[in-house]
Amino acid sequence: MNEAPKGKVATEVVGVLALAATALTVISLYSYEANDPSFNSYLSSGGSVGNAAGIVGAWLADLLVQGVGALAWGLPLFLVGAGVALVRGGVRLGKAALNLFGLSSLLLAGGGLLHIGFESDPLFGVPVAGGGLGAFVADRL
């Protein structure tokens, strides 16, 4: 019986994890509520979490929205593409890591442009367009 090489299995496992992370990220961002508990807000006892992915989704969505604003939707797009490519065997982990570096650069540049062009985030309504990273890039560069 032929067994798959260990490297191929590891790549497929990372691909499946990327697809699972895609689902979590999409659910978290889609059901984002600014009043959910997170790095920036606290719920007193008796409050409930409005995010469909629960407390983990609330924290994840807040981190992404506060970090890069509307460009947070780029992360699930990358994850689904990388996940499918890794599962199908069309890309190696090193190539996926290089693509992640490219996405990071795009998020920084795009966040800076959003911060310059908008007074508030066009999708999430938070006061800082492009998130904190976009504000940093726009103000420093």
Short mmCIF file of N, CA and C in Angstrom, two decimals:
data_model
loop_
_atom_site.label_atom_id
_atom_site.label_comp_id
_atom_site.label_asym_id
_atom_site.label_seq_id
_atom_site.Cartn_x
_atom_site.Cartn_y
_atom_site.Cartn_z
N MET A 1 0.83 -1.16 0.00
CA MET A 1 0.00 0.00 0.00
C MET A 1 0.89 1.24 0.00
N ASN A 2 0.60 2.20 -0.85
CA ASN A 2 1.38 3.43 -0.93
C ASN A 2 0.91 4.40 0.14
N GLU A 3 1.87 4.95 0.83
CA GLU A 3 1.57 5.96 1.83
C GLU A 3 2.03 7.31 1.30
N ALA A 4 1.28 8.35 1.66
CA ALA A 4 1.66 9.70 1.24
C ALA A 4 2.90 10.12 2.01
N PRO A 5 3.80 10.85 1.35
CA PRO A 5 4.97 11.36 2.06
C PRO A 5 4.55 12.26 3.22
N LYS A 6 5.35 12.25 4.29
CA LYS A 6 5.01 13.03 5.47
C LYS A 6 4.86 14.51 5.15
N GLY A 7 5.69 15.04 4.28
CA GLY A 7 5.61 16.45 3.92
C GLY A 7 4.29 16.80 3.26
N LYS A 8 3.79 15.90 2.43
CA LYS A 8 2.51 16.14 1.75
C LYS A 8 1.37 16.13 2.74
N VAL A 9 1.41 15.21 3.68
CA VAL A 9 0.36 15.14 4.70
C VAL A 9 0.38 16.40 5.55
N ALA A 10 1.56 16.85 5.95
CA ALA A 10 1.68 18.06 6.75
C ALA A 10 1.13 19.27 5.99
N THR A 11 1.43 19.35 4.70
CA THR A 11 0.94 20.45 3.89
C THR A 11 -0.58 20.41 3.80
N GLU A 12 -1.15 19.23 3.64
CA GLU A 12 -2.60 19.11 3.58
C GLU A 12 -3.25 19.47 4.91
N VAL A 13 -2.62 19.08 6.02
CA VAL A 13 -3.15 19.43 7.33
C VAL A 13 -3.15 20.94 7.52
N VAL A 14 -2.08 21.60 7.13
CA VAL A 14 -2.02 23.06 7.23
C VAL A 14 -3.10 23.67 6.34
N GLY A 15 -3.34 23.10 5.17
CA GLY A 15 -4.38 23.59 4.29
C GLY A 15 -5.77 23.48 4.91
N VAL A 16 -6.05 22.35 5.54
CA VAL A 16 -7.35 22.16 6.20
C VAL A 16 -7.49 23.14 7.37
N LEU A 17 -6.42 23.35 8.12
CA LEU A 17 -6.45 24.33 9.21
C LEU A 17 -6.69 25.74 8.68
N ALA A 18 -6.10 26.06 7.53
CA ALA A 18 -6.33 27.37 6.92
C ALA A 18 -7.79 27.54 6.52
N LEU A 19 -8.39 26.48 6.00
CA LEU A 19 -9.81 26.55 5.63
C LEU A 19 -10.69 26.70 6.87
N ALA A 20 -10.35 26.03 7.95
CA ALA A 20 -11.09 26.19 9.20
C ALA A 20 -10.94 27.61 9.74
N ALA A 21 -9.73 28.15 9.64
CA ALA A 21 -9.49 29.53 10.08
C ALA A 21 -10.27 30.52 9.21
N THR A 22 -10.43 30.18 7.93
CA THR A 22 -11.23 31.02 7.04
C THR A 22 -12.66 31.11 7.55
N ALA A 23 -13.23 29.95 7.86
CA ALA A 23 -14.62 29.92 8.34
C ALA A 23 -14.77 30.74 9.63
N LEU A 24 -13.85 30.55 10.56
CA LEU A 24 -13.91 31.30 11.81
C LEU A 24 -13.78 32.80 11.56
N THR A 25 -12.87 33.19 10.70
CA THR A 25 -12.65 34.61 10.43
C THR A 25 -13.85 35.24 9.75
N VAL A 26 -14.44 34.56 8.78
CA VAL A 26 -15.61 35.10 8.07
C VAL A 26 -16.78 35.26 9.04
N ILE A 27 -17.04 34.24 9.83
CA ILE A 27 -18.14 34.32 10.80
C ILE A 27 -17.88 35.44 11.80
N SER A 28 -16.66 35.57 12.25
CA SER A 28 -16.30 36.60 13.24
C SER A 28 -16.47 38.00 12.66
N LEU A 29 -15.96 38.22 11.46
CA LEU A 29 -16.06 39.55 10.85
C LEU A 29 -17.49 39.90 10.47
N TYR A 30 -18.22 38.91 9.95
CA TYR A 30 -19.59 39.16 9.52
C TYR A 30 -20.48 39.56 10.70
N SER A 31 -20.24 38.95 11.85
CA SER A 31 -21.08 39.23 13.01
C SER A 31 -20.40 40.18 14.01
N TYR A 32 -19.44 40.97 13.53
CA TYR A 32 -18.71 41.91 14.39
C TYR A 32 -19.67 42.92 15.01
N GLU A 33 -19.53 43.11 16.29
CA GLU A 33 -20.26 44.14 17.02
C GLU A 33 -19.26 44.89 17.89
N ALA A 34 -19.24 46.19 17.76
CA ALA A 34 -18.27 47.00 18.48
C ALA A 34 -18.42 46.88 20.00
N ASN A 35 -19.60 46.53 20.48
CA ASN A 35 -19.84 46.46 21.92
C ASN A 35 -19.47 45.12 22.54
N ASP A 36 -19.05 44.16 21.74
CA ASP A 36 -18.65 42.87 22.28
C ASP A 36 -17.38 43.02 23.11
N PRO A 37 -17.16 42.12 24.07
CA PRO A 37 -15.92 42.19 24.85
C PRO A 37 -14.71 41.91 23.97
N SER A 38 -13.66 42.67 24.21
CA SER A 38 -12.46 42.52 23.38
C SER A 38 -11.32 43.28 24.05
N PHE A 39 -10.30 43.55 23.28
CA PHE A 39 -9.18 44.33 23.79
C PHE A 39 -9.63 45.74 24.17
N ASN A 40 -10.65 46.24 23.48
CA ASN A 40 -11.06 47.63 23.64
C ASN A 40 -12.32 47.84 24.47
N SER A 41 -13.01 46.78 24.81
CA SER A 41 -14.23 46.97 25.60
C SER A 41 -14.40 45.81 26.58
N TYR A 42 -15.17 46.08 27.61
CA TYR A 42 -15.36 45.12 28.68
C TYR A 42 -16.85 44.99 28.93
N LEU A 43 -17.33 43.77 29.09
CA LEU A 43 -18.73 43.54 29.44
C LEU A 43 -18.82 43.29 30.93
N SER A 44 -19.70 44.01 31.58
CA SER A 44 -19.91 43.71 32.99
C SER A 44 -20.67 42.39 33.10
N SER A 45 -20.73 41.84 34.27
CA SER A 45 -21.38 40.54 34.44
C SER A 45 -22.83 40.62 33.97
N GLY A 46 -23.27 39.55 33.35
CA GLY A 46 -24.64 39.50 32.86
C GLY A 46 -24.77 39.90 31.40
N GLY A 47 -23.73 40.44 30.81
CA GLY A 47 -23.78 40.82 29.41
C GLY A 47 -23.63 39.61 28.51
N SER A 48 -23.96 39.77 27.26
CA SER A 48 -23.82 38.65 26.34
C SER A 48 -22.95 39.06 25.16
N VAL A 49 -22.41 38.06 24.52
CA VAL A 49 -21.56 38.27 23.35
C VAL A 49 -22.46 38.17 22.11
N GLY A 50 -22.41 39.18 21.25
CA GLY A 50 -23.24 39.18 20.05
C GLY A 50 -22.60 38.50 18.86
N ASN A 51 -21.31 38.26 18.91
CA ASN A 51 -20.62 37.66 17.78
C ASN A 51 -21.03 36.19 17.65
N ALA A 52 -21.33 35.77 16.42
CA ALA A 52 -21.79 34.40 16.17
C ALA A 52 -20.71 33.36 16.49
N ALA A 53 -19.45 33.76 16.51
CA ALA A 53 -18.37 32.83 16.84
C ALA A 53 -18.00 32.90 18.32
N GLY A 54 -18.83 33.53 19.11
CA GLY A 54 -18.60 33.59 20.54
C GLY A 54 -17.50 34.57 20.93
N ILE A 55 -16.97 34.34 22.10
CA ILE A 55 -15.95 35.25 22.65
C ILE A 55 -14.68 35.24 21.81
N VAL A 56 -14.32 34.08 21.27
CA VAL A 56 -13.13 34.00 20.42
C VAL A 56 -13.35 34.84 19.16
N GLY A 57 -14.52 34.73 18.57
CA GLY A 57 -14.84 35.52 17.39
C GLY A 57 -14.87 37.01 17.67
N ALA A 58 -15.39 37.37 18.85
CA ALA A 58 -15.43 38.79 19.22
C ALA A 58 -14.02 39.36 19.32
N TRP A 59 -13.13 38.62 19.96
CA TRP A 59 -11.74 39.09 20.11
C TRP A 59 -11.02 39.11 18.76
N LEU A 60 -11.23 38.07 17.97
CA LEU A 60 -10.58 38.01 16.66
C LEU A 60 -11.05 39.15 15.76
N ALA A 61 -12.36 39.35 15.69
CA ALA A 61 -12.90 40.41 14.84
C ALA A 61 -12.43 41.78 15.30
N ASP A 62 -12.43 42.00 16.60
CA ASP A 62 -11.97 43.29 17.11
C ASP A 62 -10.50 43.52 16.79
N LEU A 63 -9.69 42.50 16.96
CA LEU A 63 -8.27 42.62 16.64
C LEU A 63 -8.07 42.99 15.17
N LEU A 64 -8.79 42.32 14.29
CA LEU A 64 -8.66 42.60 12.86
C LEU A 64 -9.21 43.97 12.49
N VAL A 65 -10.39 44.30 13.00
CA VAL A 65 -11.02 45.59 12.66
C VAL A 65 -10.19 46.75 13.20
N GLN A 66 -9.75 46.64 14.45
CA GLN A 66 -8.95 47.72 15.02
C GLN A 66 -7.56 47.77 14.40
N GLY A 67 -7.07 46.64 13.92
CA GLY A 67 -5.73 46.59 13.33
C GLY A 67 -5.67 47.09 11.91
N VAL A 68 -6.58 46.61 11.05
CA VAL A 68 -6.50 46.96 9.63
C VAL A 68 -7.82 47.44 9.04
N GLY A 69 -8.86 47.55 9.83
CA GLY A 69 -10.13 48.09 9.35
C GLY A 69 -10.79 47.21 8.30
N ALA A 70 -11.33 47.83 7.27
CA ALA A 70 -12.07 47.12 6.22
C ALA A 70 -11.20 46.11 5.48
N LEU A 71 -9.90 46.32 5.51
CA LEU A 71 -9.00 45.38 4.84
C LEU A 71 -8.91 44.04 5.56
N ALA A 72 -9.57 43.92 6.71
CA ALA A 72 -9.60 42.65 7.43
C ALA A 72 -10.22 41.56 6.57
N TRP A 73 -11.08 41.93 5.63
CA TRP A 73 -11.69 40.94 4.74
C TRP A 73 -10.67 40.34 3.79
N GLY A 74 -9.48 40.90 3.68
CA GLY A 74 -8.43 40.31 2.86
C GLY A 74 -7.86 39.04 3.47
N LEU A 75 -7.90 38.93 4.79
CA LEU A 75 -7.36 37.75 5.46
C LEU A 75 -8.12 36.48 5.09
N PRO A 76 -9.46 36.44 5.18
CA PRO A 76 -10.14 35.21 4.78
C PRO A 76 -9.98 34.90 3.29
N LEU A 77 -9.85 35.91 2.47
CA LEU A 77 -9.61 35.66 1.04
C LEU A 77 -8.27 34.96 0.84
N PHE A 78 -7.26 35.44 1.55
CA PHE A 78 -5.95 34.79 1.48
C PHE A 78 -6.02 33.38 2.03
N LEU A 79 -6.64 33.22 3.19
CA LEU A 79 -6.69 31.91 3.84
C LEU A 79 -7.40 30.87 2.99
N VAL A 80 -8.51 31.25 2.34
CA VAL A 80 -9.22 30.27 1.52
C VAL A 80 -8.38 29.89 0.30
N GLY A 81 -7.72 30.86 -0.30
CA GLY A 81 -6.87 30.56 -1.45
C GLY A 81 -5.70 29.67 -1.06
N ALA A 82 -5.05 30.02 0.04
CA ALA A 82 -3.92 29.22 0.50
C ALA A 82 -4.37 27.84 0.94
N GLY A 83 -5.50 27.76 1.63
CA GLY A 83 -6.00 26.47 2.09
C GLY A 83 -6.31 25.53 0.95
N VAL A 84 -7.01 26.04 -0.06
CA VAL A 84 -7.35 25.20 -1.22
C VAL A 84 -6.08 24.77 -1.95
N ALA A 85 -5.16 25.70 -2.15
CA ALA A 85 -3.92 25.36 -2.86
C ALA A 85 -3.10 24.33 -2.09
N LEU A 86 -3.04 24.46 -0.76
CA LEU A 86 -2.27 23.50 0.04
C LEU A 86 -2.92 22.12 0.03
N VAL A 87 -4.24 22.08 0.13
CA VAL A 87 -4.93 20.79 0.12
C VAL A 87 -4.79 20.10 -1.24
N ARG A 88 -4.89 20.87 -2.30
CA ARG A 88 -4.78 20.30 -3.65
C ARG A 88 -3.33 19.99 -4.03
N GLY A 89 -2.39 20.48 -3.26
CA GLY A 89 -0.98 20.21 -3.55
C GLY A 89 -0.39 21.16 -4.57
N GLY A 90 -1.04 22.28 -4.81
CA GLY A 90 -0.57 23.22 -5.82
C GLY A 90 0.47 24.21 -5.33
N VAL A 91 0.75 24.20 -4.05
CA VAL A 91 1.70 25.17 -3.51
C VAL A 91 2.38 24.54 -2.30
N ARG A 92 3.58 24.96 -2.05
CA ARG A 92 4.32 24.49 -0.88
C ARG A 92 4.16 25.48 0.26
N LEU A 93 4.50 25.05 1.46
CA LEU A 93 4.38 25.93 2.63
C LEU A 93 5.23 27.18 2.48
N GLY A 94 6.43 27.06 1.90
CA GLY A 94 7.29 28.22 1.71
C GLY A 94 6.65 29.26 0.81
N LYS A 95 6.00 28.82 -0.25
CA LYS A 95 5.31 29.74 -1.16
C LYS A 95 4.14 30.40 -0.45
N ALA A 96 3.41 29.64 0.37
CA ALA A 96 2.30 30.22 1.13
C ALA A 96 2.81 31.27 2.10
N ALA A 97 3.96 31.03 2.72
CA ALA A 97 4.55 32.00 3.64
C ALA A 97 4.96 33.26 2.89
N LEU A 98 5.48 33.11 1.69
CA LEU A 98 5.85 34.28 0.89
C LEU A 98 4.60 35.07 0.50
N ASN A 99 3.52 34.37 0.17
CA ASN A 99 2.27 35.05 -0.13
C ASN A 99 1.73 35.79 1.09
N LEU A 100 1.90 35.23 2.26
CA LEU A 100 1.47 35.88 3.49
C LEU A 100 2.26 37.17 3.71
N PHE A 101 3.54 37.15 3.39
CA PHE A 101 4.35 38.37 3.47
C PHE A 101 3.81 39.43 2.52
N GLY A 102 3.44 39.01 1.31
CA GLY A 102 2.86 39.94 0.34
C GLY A 102 1.55 40.51 0.83
N LEU A 103 0.70 39.67 1.42
CA LEU A 103 -0.57 40.14 1.97
C LEU A 103 -0.32 41.15 3.09
N SER A 104 0.65 40.89 3.93
CA SER A 104 0.97 41.81 5.02
C SER A 104 1.39 43.17 4.48
N SER A 105 2.19 43.16 3.44
CA SER A 105 2.62 44.42 2.82
C SER A 105 1.42 45.15 2.22
N LEU A 106 0.53 44.40 1.58
CA LEU A 106 -0.68 44.99 1.00
C LEU A 106 -1.56 45.59 2.09
N LEU A 107 -1.71 44.90 3.21
CA LEU A 107 -2.52 45.41 4.31
C LEU A 107 -1.94 46.70 4.87
N LEU A 108 -0.63 46.77 5.00
CA LEU A 108 0.00 47.98 5.51
C LEU A 108 -0.21 49.16 4.55
N ALA A 109 0.06 48.93 3.28
CA ALA A 109 -0.09 50.00 2.29
C ALA A 109 -1.55 50.40 2.13
N GLY A 110 -2.42 49.40 2.01
CA GLY A 110 -3.85 49.69 1.84
C GLY A 110 -4.44 50.37 3.06
N GLY A 111 -4.02 49.94 4.25
CA GLY A 111 -4.49 50.59 5.47
C GLY A 111 -4.09 52.05 5.53
N GLY A 112 -2.87 52.35 5.12
CA GLY A 112 -2.42 53.74 5.06
C GLY A 112 -3.24 54.55 4.08
N LEU A 113 -3.55 53.98 2.93
CA LEU A 113 -4.36 54.69 1.94
C LEU A 113 -5.79 54.90 2.44
N LEU A 114 -6.35 53.90 3.09
CA LEU A 114 -7.69 54.06 3.66
C LEU A 114 -7.71 55.17 4.71
N HIS A 115 -6.67 55.22 5.52
CA HIS A 115 -6.60 56.24 6.56
C HIS A 115 -6.52 57.65 5.96
N ILE A 116 -5.80 57.76 4.87
CA ILE A 116 -5.68 59.06 4.21
C ILE A 116 -6.98 59.44 3.51
N GLY A 117 -7.67 58.46 2.91
CA GLY A 117 -8.84 58.75 2.09
C GLY A 117 -10.18 58.82 2.80
N PHE A 118 -10.31 58.23 3.97
CA PHE A 118 -11.60 58.18 4.67
C PHE A 118 -11.47 58.71 6.09
N GLU A 119 -12.54 59.33 6.58
CA GLU A 119 -12.52 59.81 7.95
C GLU A 119 -12.85 58.70 8.94
N SER A 120 -13.70 57.76 8.53
CA SER A 120 -13.99 56.59 9.37
C SER A 120 -14.05 55.37 8.47
N ASP A 121 -14.00 54.20 9.07
CA ASP A 121 -13.97 52.97 8.30
C ASP A 121 -15.28 52.79 7.53
N PRO A 122 -15.20 52.55 6.22
CA PRO A 122 -16.42 52.46 5.41
C PRO A 122 -17.26 51.20 5.67
N LEU A 123 -16.69 50.14 6.18
CA LEU A 123 -17.46 48.91 6.40
C LEU A 123 -17.88 48.72 7.85
N PHE A 124 -17.01 49.00 8.78
CA PHE A 124 -17.29 48.70 10.17
C PHE A 124 -17.68 49.93 10.98
N GLY A 125 -17.49 51.12 10.44
CA GLY A 125 -17.89 52.34 11.12
C GLY A 125 -17.01 52.75 12.30
N VAL A 126 -15.89 52.08 12.48
CA VAL A 126 -14.99 52.49 13.56
C VAL A 126 -14.34 53.82 13.18
N PRO A 127 -13.95 54.62 14.17
CA PRO A 127 -13.46 55.96 13.87
C PRO A 127 -12.17 56.05 13.07
N VAL A 128 -11.36 55.00 13.05
CA VAL A 128 -10.07 55.08 12.36
C VAL A 128 -10.10 54.19 11.11
N ALA A 129 -10.19 54.81 9.95
CA ALA A 129 -10.17 54.04 8.69
C ALA A 129 -8.79 53.44 8.52
N GLY A 130 -8.75 52.18 8.09
CA GLY A 130 -7.47 51.50 7.91
C GLY A 130 -6.91 50.93 9.20
N GLY A 131 -7.60 51.10 10.30
CA GLY A 131 -7.16 50.56 11.57
C GLY A 131 -5.92 51.25 12.12
N GLY A 132 -5.45 50.72 13.21
CA GLY A 132 -4.27 51.29 13.86
C GLY A 132 -3.03 51.20 13.00
N LEU A 133 -2.89 50.08 12.27
CA LEU A 133 -1.72 49.94 11.39
C LEU A 133 -1.78 50.95 10.25
N GLY A 134 -2.97 51.16 9.70
CA GLY A 134 -3.13 52.15 8.63
C GLY A 134 -2.81 53.55 9.12
N ALA A 135 -3.27 53.88 10.32
CA ALA A 135 -2.98 55.19 10.90
C ALA A 135 -1.48 55.35 11.11
N PHE A 136 -0.84 54.31 11.61
CA PHE A 136 0.59 54.37 11.84
C PHE A 136 1.34 54.60 10.52
N VAL A 137 0.99 53.82 9.50
CA VAL A 137 1.67 53.96 8.21
C VAL A 137 1.43 55.34 7.62
N ALA A 138 0.18 55.81 7.64
CA ALA A 138 -0.14 57.11 7.05
C ALA A 138 0.53 58.26 7.81
N ASP A 139 0.55 58.19 9.10
CA ASP A 139 1.12 59.27 9.89
C ASP A 139 2.64 59.28 9.91
N ARG A 140 3.25 58.09 9.83
CA ARG A 140 4.70 58.01 9.93
C ARG A 140 5.42 58.06 8.58
N LEU A 141 4.73 57.56 7.56
CA LEU A 141 5.37 57.54 6.25
C LEU A 141 4.74 58.57 5.39
#
